[in-house]
PDB file of C-alpha atoms in Angstrom:
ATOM      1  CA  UNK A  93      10.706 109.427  60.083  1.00  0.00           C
ATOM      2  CA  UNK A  94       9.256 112.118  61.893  1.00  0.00           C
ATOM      3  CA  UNK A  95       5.490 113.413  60.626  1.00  0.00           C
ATOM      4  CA  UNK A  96       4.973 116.531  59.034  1.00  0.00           C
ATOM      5  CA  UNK A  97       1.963 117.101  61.068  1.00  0.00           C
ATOM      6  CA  UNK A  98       1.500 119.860  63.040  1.00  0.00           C
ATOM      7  CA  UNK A  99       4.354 121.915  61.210  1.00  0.00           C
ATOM      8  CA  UNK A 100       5.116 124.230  58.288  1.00  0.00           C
ATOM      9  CA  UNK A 101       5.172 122.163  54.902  1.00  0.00           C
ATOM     10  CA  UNK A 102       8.649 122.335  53.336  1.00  0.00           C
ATOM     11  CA  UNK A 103       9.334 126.008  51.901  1.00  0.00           C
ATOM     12  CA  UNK A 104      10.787 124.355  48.657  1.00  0.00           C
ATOM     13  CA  UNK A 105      10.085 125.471  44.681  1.00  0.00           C
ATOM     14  CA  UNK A 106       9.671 122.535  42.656  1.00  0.00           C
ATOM     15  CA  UNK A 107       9.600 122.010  38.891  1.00  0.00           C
ATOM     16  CA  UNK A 108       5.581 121.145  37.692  1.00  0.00           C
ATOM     17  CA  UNK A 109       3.540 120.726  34.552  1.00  0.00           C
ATOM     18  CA  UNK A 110       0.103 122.345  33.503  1.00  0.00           C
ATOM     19  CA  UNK A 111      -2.225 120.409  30.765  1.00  0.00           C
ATOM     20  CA  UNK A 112      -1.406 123.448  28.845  1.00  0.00           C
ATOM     21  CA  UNK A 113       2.401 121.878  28.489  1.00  0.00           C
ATOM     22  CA  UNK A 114       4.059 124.887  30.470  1.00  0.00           C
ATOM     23  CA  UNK A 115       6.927 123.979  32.895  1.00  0.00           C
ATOM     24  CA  UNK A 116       7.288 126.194  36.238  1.00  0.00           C
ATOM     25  CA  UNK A 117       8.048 126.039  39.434  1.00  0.00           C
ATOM     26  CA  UNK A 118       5.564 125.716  42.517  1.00  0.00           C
ATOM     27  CA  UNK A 119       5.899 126.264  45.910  1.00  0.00           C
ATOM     28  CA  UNK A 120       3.205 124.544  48.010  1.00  0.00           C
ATOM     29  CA  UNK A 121       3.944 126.483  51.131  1.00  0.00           C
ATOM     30  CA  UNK A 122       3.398 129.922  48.851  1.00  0.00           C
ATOM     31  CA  UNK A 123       0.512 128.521  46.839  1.00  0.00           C
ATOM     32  CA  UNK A 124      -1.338 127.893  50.325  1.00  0.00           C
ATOM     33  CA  UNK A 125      -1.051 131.273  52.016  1.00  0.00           C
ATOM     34  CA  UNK A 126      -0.693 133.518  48.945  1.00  0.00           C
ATOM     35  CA  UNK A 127      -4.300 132.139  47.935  1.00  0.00           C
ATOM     36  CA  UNK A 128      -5.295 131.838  51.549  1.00  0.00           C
ATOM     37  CA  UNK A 129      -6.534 128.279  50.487  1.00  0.00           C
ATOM     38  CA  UNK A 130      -6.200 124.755  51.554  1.00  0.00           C
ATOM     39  CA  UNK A 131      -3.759 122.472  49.472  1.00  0.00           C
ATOM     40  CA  UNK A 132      -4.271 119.011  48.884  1.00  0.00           C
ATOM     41  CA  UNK A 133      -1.098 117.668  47.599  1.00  0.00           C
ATOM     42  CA  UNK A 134      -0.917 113.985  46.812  1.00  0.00           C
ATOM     43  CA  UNK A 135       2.095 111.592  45.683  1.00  0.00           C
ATOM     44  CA  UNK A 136       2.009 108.642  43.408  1.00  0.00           C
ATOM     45  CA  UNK A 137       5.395 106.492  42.544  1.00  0.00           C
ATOM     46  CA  UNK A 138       5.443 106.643  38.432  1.00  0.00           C
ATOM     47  CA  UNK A 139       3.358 107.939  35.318  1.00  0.00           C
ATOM     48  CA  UNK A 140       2.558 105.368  33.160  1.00  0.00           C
ATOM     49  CA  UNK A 141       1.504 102.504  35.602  1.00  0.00           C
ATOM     50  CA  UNK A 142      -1.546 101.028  36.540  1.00  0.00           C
ATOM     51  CA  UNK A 143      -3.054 102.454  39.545  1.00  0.00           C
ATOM     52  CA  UNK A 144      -1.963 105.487  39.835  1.00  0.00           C
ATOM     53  CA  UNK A 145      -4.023 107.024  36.602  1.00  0.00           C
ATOM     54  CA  UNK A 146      -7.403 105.819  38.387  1.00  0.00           C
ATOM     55  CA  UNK A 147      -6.075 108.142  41.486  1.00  0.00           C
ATOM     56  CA  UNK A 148      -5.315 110.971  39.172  1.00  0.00           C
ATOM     57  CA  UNK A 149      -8.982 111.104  37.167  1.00  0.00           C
ATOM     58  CA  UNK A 150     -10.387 110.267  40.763  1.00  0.00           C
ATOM     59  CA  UNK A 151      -9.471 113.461  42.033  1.00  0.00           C
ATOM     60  CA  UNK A 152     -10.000 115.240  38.608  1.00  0.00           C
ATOM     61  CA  UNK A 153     -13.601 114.273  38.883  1.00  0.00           C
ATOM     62  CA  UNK A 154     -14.143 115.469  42.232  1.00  0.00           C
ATOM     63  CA  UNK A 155     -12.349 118.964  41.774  1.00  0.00           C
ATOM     64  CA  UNK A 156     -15.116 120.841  41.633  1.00  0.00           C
ATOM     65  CA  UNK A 157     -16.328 119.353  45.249  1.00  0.00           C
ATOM     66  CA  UNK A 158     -12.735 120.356  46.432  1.00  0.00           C
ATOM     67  CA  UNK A 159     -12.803 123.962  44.868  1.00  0.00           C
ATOM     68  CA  UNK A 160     -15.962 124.275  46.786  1.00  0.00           C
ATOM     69  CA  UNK A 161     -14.035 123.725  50.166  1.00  0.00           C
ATOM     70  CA  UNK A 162     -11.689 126.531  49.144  1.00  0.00           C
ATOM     71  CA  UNK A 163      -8.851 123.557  48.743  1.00  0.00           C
ATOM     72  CA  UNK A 164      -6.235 123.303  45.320  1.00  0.00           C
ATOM     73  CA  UNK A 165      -5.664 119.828  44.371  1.00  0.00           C
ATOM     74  CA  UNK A 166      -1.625 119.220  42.917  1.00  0.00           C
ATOM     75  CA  UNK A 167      -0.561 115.856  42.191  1.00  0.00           C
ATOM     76  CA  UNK A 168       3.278 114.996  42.552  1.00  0.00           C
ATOM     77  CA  UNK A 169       5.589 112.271  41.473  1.00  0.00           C
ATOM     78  CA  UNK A 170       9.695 111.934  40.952  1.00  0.00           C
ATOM     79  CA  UNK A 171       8.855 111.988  36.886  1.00  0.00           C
ATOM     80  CA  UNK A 172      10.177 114.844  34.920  1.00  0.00           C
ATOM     81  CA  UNK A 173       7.579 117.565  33.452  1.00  0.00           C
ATOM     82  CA  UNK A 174       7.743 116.149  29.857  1.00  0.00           C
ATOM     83  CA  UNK A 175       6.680 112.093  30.858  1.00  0.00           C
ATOM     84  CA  UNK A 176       4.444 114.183  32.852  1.00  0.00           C
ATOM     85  CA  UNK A 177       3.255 115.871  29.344  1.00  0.00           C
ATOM     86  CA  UNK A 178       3.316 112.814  27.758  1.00  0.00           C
ATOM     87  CA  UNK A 179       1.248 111.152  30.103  1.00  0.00           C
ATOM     88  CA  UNK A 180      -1.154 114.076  29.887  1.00  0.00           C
ATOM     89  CA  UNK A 181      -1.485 113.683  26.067  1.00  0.00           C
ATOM     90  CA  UNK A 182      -2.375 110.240  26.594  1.00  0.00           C
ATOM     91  CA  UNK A 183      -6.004 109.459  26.782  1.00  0.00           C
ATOM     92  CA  UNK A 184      -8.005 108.340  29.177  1.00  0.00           C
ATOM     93  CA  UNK A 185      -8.760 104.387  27.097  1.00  0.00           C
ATOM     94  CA  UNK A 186      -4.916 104.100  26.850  1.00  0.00           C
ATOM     95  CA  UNK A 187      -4.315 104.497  30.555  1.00  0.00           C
ATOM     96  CA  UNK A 188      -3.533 107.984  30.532  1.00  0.00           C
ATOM     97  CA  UNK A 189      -4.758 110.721  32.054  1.00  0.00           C
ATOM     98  CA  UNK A 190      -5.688 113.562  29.464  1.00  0.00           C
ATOM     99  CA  UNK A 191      -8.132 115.854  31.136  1.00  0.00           C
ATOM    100  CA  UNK A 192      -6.506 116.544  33.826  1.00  0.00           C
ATOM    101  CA  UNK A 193      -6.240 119.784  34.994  1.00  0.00           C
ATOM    102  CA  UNK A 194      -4.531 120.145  38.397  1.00  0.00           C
ATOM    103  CA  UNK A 195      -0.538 120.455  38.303  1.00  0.00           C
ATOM    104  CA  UNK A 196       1.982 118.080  38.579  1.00  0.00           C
ATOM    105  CA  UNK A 197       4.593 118.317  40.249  1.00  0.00           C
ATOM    106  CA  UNK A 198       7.743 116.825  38.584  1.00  0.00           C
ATOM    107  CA  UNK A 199      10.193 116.287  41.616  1.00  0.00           C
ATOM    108  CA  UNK A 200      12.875 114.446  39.699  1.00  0.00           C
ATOM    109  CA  UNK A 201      15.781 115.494  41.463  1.00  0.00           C
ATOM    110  CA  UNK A 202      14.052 114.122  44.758  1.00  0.00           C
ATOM    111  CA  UNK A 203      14.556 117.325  47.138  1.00  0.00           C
ATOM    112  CA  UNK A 204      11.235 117.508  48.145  1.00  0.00           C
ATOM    113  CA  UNK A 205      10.180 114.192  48.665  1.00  0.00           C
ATOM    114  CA  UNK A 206      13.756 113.516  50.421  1.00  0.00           C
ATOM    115  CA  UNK A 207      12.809 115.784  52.800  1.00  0.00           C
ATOM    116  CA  UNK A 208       9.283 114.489  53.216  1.00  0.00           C
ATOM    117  CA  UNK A 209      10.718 110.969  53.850  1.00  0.00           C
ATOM    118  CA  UNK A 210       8.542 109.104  51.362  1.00  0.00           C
ATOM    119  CA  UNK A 211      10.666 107.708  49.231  1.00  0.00           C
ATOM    120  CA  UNK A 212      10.971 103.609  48.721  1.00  0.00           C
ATOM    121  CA  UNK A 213      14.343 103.220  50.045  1.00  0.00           C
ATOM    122  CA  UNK A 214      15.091 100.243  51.506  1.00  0.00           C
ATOM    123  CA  UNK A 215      18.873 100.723  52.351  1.00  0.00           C
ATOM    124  CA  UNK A 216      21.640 102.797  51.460  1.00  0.00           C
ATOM    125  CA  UNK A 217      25.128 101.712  51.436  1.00  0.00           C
ATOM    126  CA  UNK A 218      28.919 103.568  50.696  1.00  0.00           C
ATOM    127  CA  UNK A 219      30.506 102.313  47.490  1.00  0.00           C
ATOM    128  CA  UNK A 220      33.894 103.011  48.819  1.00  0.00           C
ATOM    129  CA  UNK A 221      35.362 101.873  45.207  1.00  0.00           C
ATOM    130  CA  UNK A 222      33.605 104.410  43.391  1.00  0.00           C
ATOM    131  CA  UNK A 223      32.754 106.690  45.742  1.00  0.00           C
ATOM    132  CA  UNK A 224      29.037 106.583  45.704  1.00  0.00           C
ATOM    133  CA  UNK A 225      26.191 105.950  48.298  1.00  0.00           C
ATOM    134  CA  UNK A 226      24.305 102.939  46.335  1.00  0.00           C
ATOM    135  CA  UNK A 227      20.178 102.461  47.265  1.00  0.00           C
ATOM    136  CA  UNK A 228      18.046  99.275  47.513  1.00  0.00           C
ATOM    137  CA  UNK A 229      14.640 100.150  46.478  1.00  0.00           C
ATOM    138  CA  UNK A 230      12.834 101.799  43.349  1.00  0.00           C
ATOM    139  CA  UNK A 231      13.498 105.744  45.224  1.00  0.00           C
ATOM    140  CA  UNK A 232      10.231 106.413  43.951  1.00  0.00           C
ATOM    141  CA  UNK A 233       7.683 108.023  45.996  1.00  0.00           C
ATOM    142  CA  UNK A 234       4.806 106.433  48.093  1.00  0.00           C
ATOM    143  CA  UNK A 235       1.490 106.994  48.087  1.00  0.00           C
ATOM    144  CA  UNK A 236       1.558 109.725  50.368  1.00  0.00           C
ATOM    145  CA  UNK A 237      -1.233 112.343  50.946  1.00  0.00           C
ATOM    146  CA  UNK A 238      -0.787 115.827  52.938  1.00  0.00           C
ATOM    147  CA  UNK A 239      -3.665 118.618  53.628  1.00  0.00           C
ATOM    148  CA  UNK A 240      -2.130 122.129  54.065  1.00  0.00           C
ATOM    149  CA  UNK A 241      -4.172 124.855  55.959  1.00  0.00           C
ATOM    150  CA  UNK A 242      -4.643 128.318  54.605  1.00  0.00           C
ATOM    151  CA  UNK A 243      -1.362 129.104  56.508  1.00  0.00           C
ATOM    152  CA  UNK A 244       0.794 126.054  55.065  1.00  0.00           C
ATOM    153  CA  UNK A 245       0.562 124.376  58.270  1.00  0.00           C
ATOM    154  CA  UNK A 246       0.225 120.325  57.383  1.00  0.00           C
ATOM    155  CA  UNK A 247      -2.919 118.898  59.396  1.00  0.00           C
ATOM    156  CA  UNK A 248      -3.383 115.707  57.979  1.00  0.00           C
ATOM    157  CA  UNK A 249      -0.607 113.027  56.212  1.00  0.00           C
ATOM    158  CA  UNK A 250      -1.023 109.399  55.095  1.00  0.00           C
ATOM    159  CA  UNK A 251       1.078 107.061  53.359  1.00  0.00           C
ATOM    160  CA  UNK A 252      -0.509 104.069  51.367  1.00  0.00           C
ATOM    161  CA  UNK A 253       2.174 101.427  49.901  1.00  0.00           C
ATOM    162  CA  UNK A 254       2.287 100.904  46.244  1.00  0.00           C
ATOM    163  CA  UNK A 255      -0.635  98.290  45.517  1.00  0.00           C
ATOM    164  CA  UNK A 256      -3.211 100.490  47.858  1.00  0.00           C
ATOM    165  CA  UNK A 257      -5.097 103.362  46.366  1.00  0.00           C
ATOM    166  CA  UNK A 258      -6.588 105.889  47.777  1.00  0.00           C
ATOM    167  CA  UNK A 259     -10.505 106.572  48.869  1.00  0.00           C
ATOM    168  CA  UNK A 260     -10.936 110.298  47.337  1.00  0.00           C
ATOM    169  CA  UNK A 261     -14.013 111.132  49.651  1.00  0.00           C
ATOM    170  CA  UNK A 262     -12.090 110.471  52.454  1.00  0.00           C
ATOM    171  CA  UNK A 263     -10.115 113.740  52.115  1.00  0.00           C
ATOM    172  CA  UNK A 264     -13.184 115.627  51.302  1.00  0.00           C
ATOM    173  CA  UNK A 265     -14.128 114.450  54.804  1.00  0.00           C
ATOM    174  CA  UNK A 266     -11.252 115.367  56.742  1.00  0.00           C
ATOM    175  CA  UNK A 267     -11.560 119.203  55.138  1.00  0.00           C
ATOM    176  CA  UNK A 268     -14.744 119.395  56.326  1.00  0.00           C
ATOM    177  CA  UNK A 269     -13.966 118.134  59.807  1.00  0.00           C
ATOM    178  CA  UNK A 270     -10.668 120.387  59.895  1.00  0.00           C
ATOM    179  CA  UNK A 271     -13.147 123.706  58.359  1.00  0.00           C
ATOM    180  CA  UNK A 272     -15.618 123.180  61.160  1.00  0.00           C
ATOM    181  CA  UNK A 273     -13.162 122.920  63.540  1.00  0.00           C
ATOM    182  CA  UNK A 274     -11.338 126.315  62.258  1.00  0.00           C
ATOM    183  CA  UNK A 275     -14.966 128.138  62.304  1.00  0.00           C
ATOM    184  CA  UNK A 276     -16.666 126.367  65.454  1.00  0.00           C
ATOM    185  CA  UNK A 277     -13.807 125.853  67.407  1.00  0.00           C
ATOM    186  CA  UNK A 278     -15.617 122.345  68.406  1.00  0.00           C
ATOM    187  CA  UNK A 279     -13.931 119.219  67.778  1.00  0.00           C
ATOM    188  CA  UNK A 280     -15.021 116.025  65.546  1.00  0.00           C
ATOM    189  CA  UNK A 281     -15.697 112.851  66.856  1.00  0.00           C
ATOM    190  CA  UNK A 282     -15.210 109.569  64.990  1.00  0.00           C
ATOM    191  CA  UNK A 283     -16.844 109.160  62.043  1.00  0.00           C
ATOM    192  CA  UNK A 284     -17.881 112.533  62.087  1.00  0.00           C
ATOM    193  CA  UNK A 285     -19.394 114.338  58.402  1.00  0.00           C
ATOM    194  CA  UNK A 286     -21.002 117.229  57.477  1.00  0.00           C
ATOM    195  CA  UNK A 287     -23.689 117.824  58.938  1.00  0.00           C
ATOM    196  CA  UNK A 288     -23.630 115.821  61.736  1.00  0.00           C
ATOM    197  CA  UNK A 289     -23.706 116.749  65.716  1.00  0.00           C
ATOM    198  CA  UNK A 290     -19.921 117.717  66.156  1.00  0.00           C
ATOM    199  CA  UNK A 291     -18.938 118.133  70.391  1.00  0.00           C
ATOM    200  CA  UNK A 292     -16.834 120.797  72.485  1.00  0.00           C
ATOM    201  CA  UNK A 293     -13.624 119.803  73.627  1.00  0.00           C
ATOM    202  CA  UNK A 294     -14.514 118.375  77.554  1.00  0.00           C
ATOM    203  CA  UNK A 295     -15.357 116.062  79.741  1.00  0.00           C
ATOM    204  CA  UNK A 296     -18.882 116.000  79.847  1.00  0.00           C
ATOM    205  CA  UNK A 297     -19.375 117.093  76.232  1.00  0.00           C
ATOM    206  CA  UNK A 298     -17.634 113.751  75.232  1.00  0.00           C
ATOM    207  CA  UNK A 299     -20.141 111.939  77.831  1.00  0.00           C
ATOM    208  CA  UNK A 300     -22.614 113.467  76.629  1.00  0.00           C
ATOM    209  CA  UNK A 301     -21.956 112.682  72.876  1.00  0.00           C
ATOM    210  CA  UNK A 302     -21.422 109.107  73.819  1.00  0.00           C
ATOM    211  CA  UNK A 303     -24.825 108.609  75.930  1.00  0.00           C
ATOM    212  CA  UNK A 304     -26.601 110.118  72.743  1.00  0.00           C
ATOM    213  CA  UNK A 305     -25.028 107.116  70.770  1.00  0.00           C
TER     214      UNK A 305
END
């Protein structure tokens, strides 16, 4: 599977639902360069489990902190738009996730997340009698995370398995590391946050940064 990194994300319209229960299609790609903003777009296999609704209100509470950073938060999963309603009618002591307010994308015919590579197929094999190509696995999506630049270029991805969820501030992180590199033009060494002493790009900056540690 090759990485998205580095490249354009996929200039593909999907089908997605608001809280407001209105079904229309999103483009990522568009969303980030029409709105000259930063798109964090995360994946989660199904609606209705167990911990994917602690991901969703995870990055519902920290919206504001990733509005501030100029970034749009849209979840995504292979669901249609109405579970995806249902699931946002569902509240938060039931294990739903009512109060959300970031889209979802509803990629149910899998053309997206085909492309991506990030779905849990573990073999695919020709059904000569009927004609069909037959799949091992649940063709759901991973847990997979991409952060779009203001141009649509992807410049981070990460893909958790099933049972692993995901540390929100983490990706707060990285957009500040990937901002300061955009405005400084210096680049961020391990462990690097805001705030902190960030280094230019040579040979005896990196010495330097390392002697100071």
């Amino acid at each position: 599977m090759a990485t998205a990194v580095g490249k354009k994300f996929p200039n593909l319209s999907v089908d997605a639902m608001n809280e407001m229960g209105d079904t229309f299609k999103l483009n990522v790609l568009e969303e980030a360069a029409k709105n000259n903003k930063k798109v964090l777009l995360f994946w989660y296999p199904k609606d209705f489990t167990f911990v994917c609704p602690t991901e969703l209100h995870a990055f519902q509470d920290a919206l504001n902190e990733f509005e501030k950073r100029n970034t749009m938060v849209i979840g995504a999963s292979c669901d249609t738009p109405e579970v995806h309603f249902a699931w946002l009618n569902q509240s938060k002591d039931n294990g739903g996730i009512e109060g959300v307010t970031y889209p979802l994308l509803a990629d149910s015919n899998r053309n997206l997340s085909s492309i991506l590579g990030i779905l849990d197929i573990t073999n695919e094999t020709y059904d000569e009698a009927t004609g069909t190509v037959q799949v091992e696995g649940d063709n759901v999506t991973y847990r997979a995370t991409y952060l779009i630049d203001e141009e649509g270029t992807v410049f981070h991805e990460g893909i958790n398995h099933m049972p692993v969820g995901r540390n929100v501030n983490e990706y707060l992180r990285l957009i500040d590391a990937y901002a300061h590199v955009q405005t400084h033009g210096e680049v961020c060494p391990a462990n690097w946050e805001e705030g902190k002493q960030a280094m230019q790009a040579n040979a005896k900056a990196t010495a330097e940064y390392l002697a100071a540690l």
